[in-house]
């Protein structure tokens, strides 16, 4: 399930990245929820649907609405129409390693596992002034998550790559800031574990400067407090 708003620069790359996953195509279903997009996002998705429908019928679906209703609404809408037992959440900007979905899903063999978080790997970002600092911060964060996962549950997931048993998903309030905290929290409150899978990798870029990263961190901390 992918929420998308004005993602014409990323949406095709995102979809084709999932198409190329080392995972049985007949077991994959991609639901794009276009959140009031005013650019070419919807047209690009429709083109790919037409292209893939003959060989991969039902692989790609899109639900579009206007005006924008926000990411929580899109996530709720996407999960509601998804037909699989496991729902994987992804953002448009990042890309998955070829085996990412397989590495996420294999953990659900354990019936006590209700949610699985993947790992975010930061690639070299040309022009970034905080590449080294983010690298140090993120290495510590991943070390902490591995310990939390090994001893119980991680208190949150990596928003760019995580999966949940559909039966454990609870609709998000529309004012939710961090779905990747609330969804795992609901799972744990149901008595299931949320674990960290370091082999399920999504690649991202580091913020260009401290000012941009500060905005991200403020949003994250506000979401945690919420």
CSV table of N, CA and C in Angstrom, one decimal, residues 71 75 89 115 117 141 145 154-160 162 172 176-189 194 219-226:
chain,number,residue,atom,x,y,z
A,71,UNK,N,-2.3,11.4,4.6
A,71,UNK,CA,-1.8,10.1,4.6
A,71,UNK,C,-2.6,9.0,5.4
A,75,UNK,N,-3.9,5.5,3.9
A,75,UNK,CA,-3.5,4.2,4.4
A,75,UNK,C,-4.7,3.3,4.8
A,89,UNK,N,3.8,-1.6,3.8
A,89,UNK,CA,3.7,-0.2,3.6
A,89,UNK,C,5.0,0.4,3.0
A,115,UNK,N,4.0,-7.6,13.3
A,115,UNK,CA,4.5,-6.5,12.5
A,115,UNK,C,6.0,-6.6,12.3
A,117,UNK,N,9.4,-4.5,10.9
A,117,UNK,CA,10.1,-3.3,10.3
A,117,UNK,C,11.3,-3.7,9.5
A,141,UNK,N,20.9,4.1,16.1
A,141,UNK,CA,19.5,3.8,16.0
A,141,UNK,C,19.2,2.3,15.7
A,145,UNK,N,17.5,-0.7,17.8
A,145,UNK,CA,16.3,-1.5,17.4
A,145,UNK,C,16.6,-3.0,17.4
A,154,UNK,N,10.2,-3.8,19.0
A,154,UNK,CA,10.6,-2.4,18.8
A,154,UNK,C,9.3,-1.5,18.9
A,155,UNK,N,9.5,-0.3,19.5
A,155,UNK,CA,8.3,0.5,19.7
A,155,UNK,C,7.8,1.3,18.5
A,156,UNK,N,8.5,1.1,17.4
A,156,UNK,CA,8.1,1.7,16.1
A,156,UNK,C,8.7,1.0,15.0
A,157,UNK,N,8.2,1.4,13.8
A,157,UNK,CA,8.8,0.7,12.6
A,157,UNK,C,9.4,1.8,11.7
A,158,UNK,N,10.1,1.3,10.7
A,158,UNK,CA,10.7,2.2,9.6
A,158,UNK,C,9.6,2.5,8.6
A,159,UNK,N,9.1,3.8,8.6
A,159,UNK,CA,8.0,4.1,7.8
A,159,UNK,C,8.1,3.8,6.3
A,160,UNK,N,9.3,3.8,5.8
A,160,UNK,CA,9.6,3.5,4.4
A,160,UNK,C,9.4,2.0,4.0
A,162,UNK,N,7.7,-1.4,6.1
A,162,UNK,CA,7.3,-2.3,7.2
A,162,UNK,C,6.0,-3.0,6.8
A,172,UNK,N,-6.5,4.2,11.2
A,172,UNK,CA,-5.8,5.3,11.9
A,172,UNK,C,-6.7,6.6,12.0
A,176,UNK,N,-3.4,11.5,12.7
A,176,UNK,CA,-2.2,10.7,13.0
A,176,UNK,C,-1.0,11.3,12.2
A,177,UNK,N,0.1,11.6,13.0
A,177,UNK,CA,1.3,12.0,12.3
A,177,UNK,C,2.3,10.9,11.9
A,178,UNK,N,2.3,9.9,12.8
A,178,UNK,CA,3.3,8.8,12.5
A,178,UNK,C,2.6,7.4,12.5
A,179,UNK,N,2.2,7.0,11.3
A,179,UNK,CA,1.6,5.7,11.2
A,179,UNK,C,2.6,4.6,11.6
A,180,UNK,N,3.9,4.8,11.4
A,180,UNK,CA,4.9,3.8,11.7
A,180,UNK,C,5.1,3.7,13.2
A,181,UNK,N,4.5,4.5,14.0
A,181,UNK,CA,4.5,4.3,15.5
A,181,UNK,C,3.2,3.7,15.9
A,182,UNK,N,2.1,4.2,15.4
A,182,UNK,CA,0.7,3.8,15.9
A,182,UNK,C,0.4,2.4,15.4
A,183,UNK,N,0.7,2.1,14.2
A,183,UNK,CA,0.4,0.7,13.7
A,183,UNK,C,1.1,-0.4,14.5
A,184,UNK,N,2.4,-0.2,14.7
A,184,UNK,CA,3.1,-1.2,15.6
A,184,UNK,C,2.6,-1.2,17.0
A,185,UNK,N,2.2,0.0,17.5
A,185,UNK,CA,1.7,0.0,18.9
A,185,UNK,C,0.4,-0.7,19.0
A,186,UNK,N,-0.5,-0.6,18.1
A,186,UNK,CA,-1.7,-1.4,18.1
A,186,UNK,C,-1.4,-2.9,18.1
A,187,UNK,N,-0.4,-3.3,17.3
A,187,UNK,CA,-0.1,-4.7,17.2
A,187,UNK,C,0.4,-5.2,18.5
A,188,UNK,N,1.2,-4.5,19.2
A,188,UNK,CA,1.7,-4.9,20.5
A,188,UNK,C,0.6,-4.9,21.5
A,189,UNK,N,-0.3,-4.0,21.4
A,189,UNK,CA,-1.5,-3.9,22.4
A,189,UNK,C,-2.4,-5.1,22.2
A,194,UNK,N,6.4,-6.8,17.5
A,194,UNK,CA,6.9,-6.1,16.4
A,194,UNK,C,8.4,-6.2,16.4
A,219,UNK,N,8.9,16.8,13.4
A,219,UNK,CA,7.7,16.1,13.0
A,219,UNK,C,7.7,14.7,13.7
A,220,UNK,N,8.8,14.1,13.7
A,220,UNK,CA,8.9,12.7,14.3
A,220,UNK,C,8.6,12.8,15.8
A,221,UNK,N,9.3,13.8,16.5
A,221,UNK,CA,9.1,13.9,17.9
A,221,UNK,C,7.7,14.3,18.3
A,222,UNK,N,7.1,15.2,17.5
A,222,UNK,CA,5.7,15.6,17.7
A,222,UNK,C,4.8,14.4,17.6
A,223,UNK,N,5.1,13.5,16.6
A,223,UNK,CA,4.3,12.3,16.4
A,223,UNK,C,4.4,11.3,17.5
A,224,UNK,N,5.6,11.2,18.1
A,224,UNK,CA,5.8,10.3,19.2
A,224,UNK,C,5.0,10.8,20.4
A,225,UNK,N,5.1,12.2,20.6
A,225,UNK,CA,4.3,12.7,21.8
A,225,UNK,C,2.8,12.6,21.6
A,226,UNK,N,2.3,12.7,20.4
A,226,UNK,CA,0.9,12.5,20.0
A,226,UNK,C,0.5,11.1,20.4
